[in-house]
Amino acid sequence: MPAPSARPAPTASSTTPTLTTRSRRLALGVIATGMLMIILDGSIVTVAMPAIQNDLGFTPAGLSWVVNAYLIAFGSLLLLAGRLGDLLGRKRMFLAGTAVFTVASLLAGLATTPALLIAARFLQGIGGAMASAVGLGILVTLFTEPRERARAIAVFSFTGAAGASIGQVLGGVLTDALSWHWIFFINLPIGLAALAVAVPVLPADRGLGLRAGADVIGAVLVTAGLMLAIYTVVKVEEHGWTSAHTLGPGAAAAVLLGAFIARQAGAGTPLLPLRILRSRTVAGANLVQLLMVAALFSFQILVALYLQKVLGYGSARTGLAMLPAAAVIGMVSLGISARLNARFGERRVLLAGLVLLVGVLGLLARVPVHAHYLTDLLPVMLLAAGFGVALPALTSLGMSDAKADDAGLASGLFNTTQQIGMAVGIALLSTLAASRTDELLAEGQSRAAALTGGYHLAFMVGAGFLVAAFLVALAVLRPQRPKPLTTPERDAATV
């Protein structure tokens, strides 16, 4: 008689209960709401920066830390938070992160000194990393049927693509109508509502336990390495690429991250099992995202600066000018992206979206000093539908090979490359735009013309990043067989 088999160790997937369709929809709504709150916060602050500087007495150099403190904490902790979600339970991590972010938002709104606001922003970054690192991981374990998952990912991606534009509108309105404090206070009812619904709705998962990946040394190495790397990149504009302030910390960050990779290759319980990077699809999707996000910073931020500094738009008008972009992104993300992915495959849809986005930055590289919104800018905003095409497809590819036990890690990794791409885009494109502007001013051009010329260069480099992303997707990502929708599938209820 054969000996009885040993009882298998619990996995994240085996402890996730089956939920009804309504419960899964509510869970998706909670995750999307939490992500929208976090993403809105990233862009809503940029519009209110002048008011914050005037009220709290920030120096120009100190003001940048309102953004940098959040970015450093958020970007450096995503990978660790994602893995801890797998080990301790993704629901616990999401709830804790949302609570920390909400409390930090209250502290930021009450801040009366620069130091208090910067500290609150750092705490917001910690909470944002904890919640967003596991959001995708929860989603892909809830929606396992391909078309349901595609629809859910489209909703999730919409919060990222359109949230930035909505944040600029909301930031301008709140700052002009009330005060900059309300760009943080607005998070309180959203965060509390998300927590109230999340507790009964999100599936309880016990996680794998710390013994399955409690690599403390690895956690210290990767967190310190990412924090130092992001700090180095965001300070490039101030010190330059070849200064000791950039090369020294950059080299130290590379050593720390190299030591982390070496440790993961030999660790018995690695924080980042390297098997996840052996997937050609996952690795390729993360590289495409890094290039794409670095390029699209020029749309999210530099277009707003062009509208304000060259065309003289106010905060609210700038946000409203970019609202059509948010509208078309939402229409495409929520309306047709899932069907496109199912019909043609994520790879083809991603390539088509990248072509549209190259067109966006190509048009912006030709925008005149005295632009007319309807003829020069509205077509750009409408072409931004490429965001809604590309992002859901890319997100699906980035999570496609993630096992249930690694879903949080894959989610954290995908979000980490997003933040690194954003940091690189901020550093590189801002520096190029500022340098070109100074050159044109020295040649005697007007400030408006010089600023426009600087933005043109940044847009062209961003378009180059998108071309590189297209080539990587074409060469690395494997072609997929499209699955035509049958009549019953077309009529099936969506998520």
XYZ file of C-alpha atoms in Angstrom, residues 3-233:
231
model
C 2.327 5.801 1.707
C -0.081 8.735 1.934
C 1.167 11.828 0.157
C 2.220 14.785 2.219
C -0.295 17.570 2.506
C 0.681 20.368 0.122
C 1.718 23.673 1.561
C -0.933 26.366 1.274
C -0.612 28.746 -1.620
C -2.070 32.151 -2.216
C -4.359 30.714 -4.817
C -5.619 27.833 -2.668
C -6.733 30.160 0.094
C -8.650 32.581 -2.132
C -12.384 31.846 -1.938
C -14.601 31.864 -4.997
C -16.632 35.068 -5.175
C -19.906 35.835 -6.903
C -19.909 37.986 -10.027
C -21.313 40.922 -8.037
C -18.624 40.588 -5.366
C -15.889 40.462 -7.978
C -17.264 43.584 -9.631
C -17.307 45.351 -6.274
C -13.749 44.187 -5.635
C -12.672 45.552 -9.015
C -14.363 48.839 -8.164
C -12.511 49.030 -4.850
C -9.133 48.306 -6.450
C -9.765 50.799 -9.261
C -10.896 53.455 -6.764
C -7.808 52.968 -4.628
C -5.542 53.171 -7.652
C -7.364 56.231 -8.984
C -6.868 58.013 -5.661
C -3.151 57.261 -5.707
C -2.678 58.217 -9.366
C -4.746 61.377 -9.037
C -2.498 62.437 -6.190
C 0.559 62.206 -8.409
C -0.762 64.682 -10.984
C -3.045 66.824 -8.839
C -0.021 68.127 -6.918
C 1.760 69.444 -10.019
C -0.985 71.986 -10.707
C -0.964 73.292 -7.128
C 2.826 73.673 -6.802
C 2.913 77.481 -7.208
C 0.234 77.942 -4.539
C 2.060 75.561 -2.168
C 5.324 77.455 -2.684
C 3.730 80.836 -1.974
C 1.851 79.642 1.118
C 4.564 77.598 2.843
C 7.607 79.532 1.698
C 9.366 76.750 -0.222
C 12.605 77.568 -1.986
C 12.665 76.586 -5.693
C 14.972 73.651 -4.905
C 12.929 72.626 -1.872
C 9.669 72.694 -3.804
C 10.800 69.815 -6.006
C 10.813 67.568 -2.932
C 7.031 67.775 -2.732
C 7.158 65.492 -5.786
C 10.504 63.776 -5.189
C 9.724 62.579 -1.633
C 6.629 60.786 -2.889
C 8.329 59.381 -5.972
C 11.343 57.997 -4.090
C 9.266 56.247 -1.419
C 6.701 54.960 -3.903
C 9.115 53.686 -6.534
C 11.607 52.058 -4.189
C 9.076 50.088 -2.125
C 6.836 48.641 -4.853
C 8.833 45.472 -5.408
C 9.148 44.736 -1.679
C 5.473 45.523 -1.048
C 4.386 43.260 -3.878
C 6.327 40.307 -2.529
C 5.166 40.954 1.035
C 1.620 40.896 -0.311
C 2.225 37.369 -1.605
C 3.728 36.312 1.718
C 1.432 38.051 4.225
C -1.757 38.329 2.175
C -2.584 40.764 -0.599
C -5.806 41.935 1.049
C -3.930 42.876 4.217
C -1.344 44.794 2.214
C -3.988 46.665 0.202
C -5.967 47.634 3.314
C -2.862 48.716 5.219
C -1.554 50.729 2.272
C -4.875 52.477 1.684
C -5.110 53.356 5.385
C -1.547 54.738 5.481
C -2.156 56.760 2.319
C -5.409 58.214 3.694
C -3.842 59.230 7.025
C -0.837 60.712 5.216
C -3.205 62.732 2.997
C -4.777 64.249 6.111
C -1.329 65.145 7.452
C -0.334 66.685 4.113
C -3.461 68.815 4.024
C -2.790 70.036 7.571
C 0.916 70.756 6.950
C 2.050 74.238 7.960
C 5.766 73.976 7.145
C 7.772 72.599 4.201
C 9.292 69.860 6.384
C 5.873 68.584 7.507
C 4.536 68.480 3.953
C 7.593 66.631 2.638
C 7.354 64.085 5.473
C 3.647 63.556 4.760
C 4.384 63.109 1.050
C 7.012 60.464 1.859
C 4.437 58.655 4.003
C 1.943 58.912 1.156
C 4.495 57.251 -1.091
C 4.850 54.355 1.368
C 1.086 53.837 1.545
C 0.702 54.196 -2.210
C 3.366 51.553 -2.821
C 1.725 49.107 -0.392
C -1.705 49.416 -2.013
C -0.798 49.662 -5.689
C 1.838 46.913 -5.584
C -0.813 44.258 -4.952
C -3.752 45.723 -6.874
C -3.013 43.894 -10.107
C -2.149 40.753 -8.152
C -5.604 40.704 -6.567
C -7.226 41.412 -9.907
C -5.611 38.579 -11.863
C -6.509 36.030 -9.173
C -10.139 37.217 -9.135
C -10.632 37.219 -12.904
C -9.235 34.052 -14.410
C -11.370 33.771 -17.562
C -9.411 35.513 -20.378
C -12.099 37.912 -21.579
C -13.241 38.817 -18.073
C -9.637 39.455 -17.114
C -9.107 41.600 -20.215
C -12.127 43.705 -19.306
C -11.012 44.050 -15.680
C -7.499 45.044 -16.745
C -9.006 47.621 -19.110
C -10.815 49.216 -16.152
C -7.624 49.130 -14.097
C -5.570 50.624 -16.938
C -8.096 53.398 -17.433
C -7.467 54.602 -13.898
C -3.795 54.958 -14.765
C -4.130 56.496 -18.215
C -6.959 58.927 -17.515
C -6.280 59.522 -13.827
C -3.391 61.865 -14.536
C -5.502 64.081 -16.797
C -8.424 64.068 -14.364
C -6.000 65.013 -11.594
C -4.883 68.096 -13.473
C -8.480 69.227 -13.953
C -9.396 68.534 -10.335
C -6.196 70.094 -9.017
C -6.829 73.327 -10.877
C -10.445 73.554 -9.774
C -9.753 72.766 -6.103
C -6.765 75.103 -5.904
C -8.594 78.003 -7.534
C -11.944 77.480 -5.772
C -10.769 76.452 -2.271
C -7.045 76.097 -1.523
C -4.151 73.707 -2.171
C -4.953 71.926 1.117
C -8.022 70.392 -0.517
C -6.006 68.487 -3.116
C -5.030 66.272 -0.160
C -8.276 66.470 1.845
C -10.194 65.124 -1.168
C -8.488 61.777 -0.553
C -10.127 61.335 2.862
C -13.697 60.436 1.800
C -12.348 58.369 -1.118
C -9.943 56.432 1.093
C -12.482 55.834 3.859
C -15.102 54.652 1.374
C -12.594 52.317 -0.291
C -11.663 50.814 3.078
C -15.297 50.382 4.121
C -16.133 48.422 0.964
C -12.809 46.570 0.719
C -13.036 44.889 4.127
C -16.081 42.724 3.308
C -15.542 42.470 -0.462
C -11.883 41.696 -1.148
C -11.073 37.970 -0.870
C -9.200 36.966 2.266
C -5.903 35.280 1.436
C -3.488 33.972 4.060
C -0.445 34.350 1.849
C 2.460 31.950 1.644
C 4.013 32.929 4.982
C 7.288 34.748 5.535
C 9.278 31.521 5.432
C 8.502 31.241 1.725
C 10.488 34.355 0.925
C 11.717 36.177 4.027
C 14.989 37.392 2.510
C 15.748 40.304 4.840
C 19.163 41.047 3.305
C 17.655 40.990 -0.189
C 14.894 43.341 0.936
C 17.441 45.826 2.310
C 19.573 45.632 -0.840
C 16.734 46.151 -3.333
C 14.993 48.891 -1.327
C 18.216 50.823 -0.740
C 19.326 50.309 -4.345
C 16.040 51.488 -5.853
C 15.766 54.418 -3.458
C 19.300 55.575 -4.305
C 18.740 55.034 -8.027
C 15.518 57.046 -8.112
C 17.084 59.781 -5.951
C 19.990 59.995 -8.396
C 17.726 60.266 -11.415
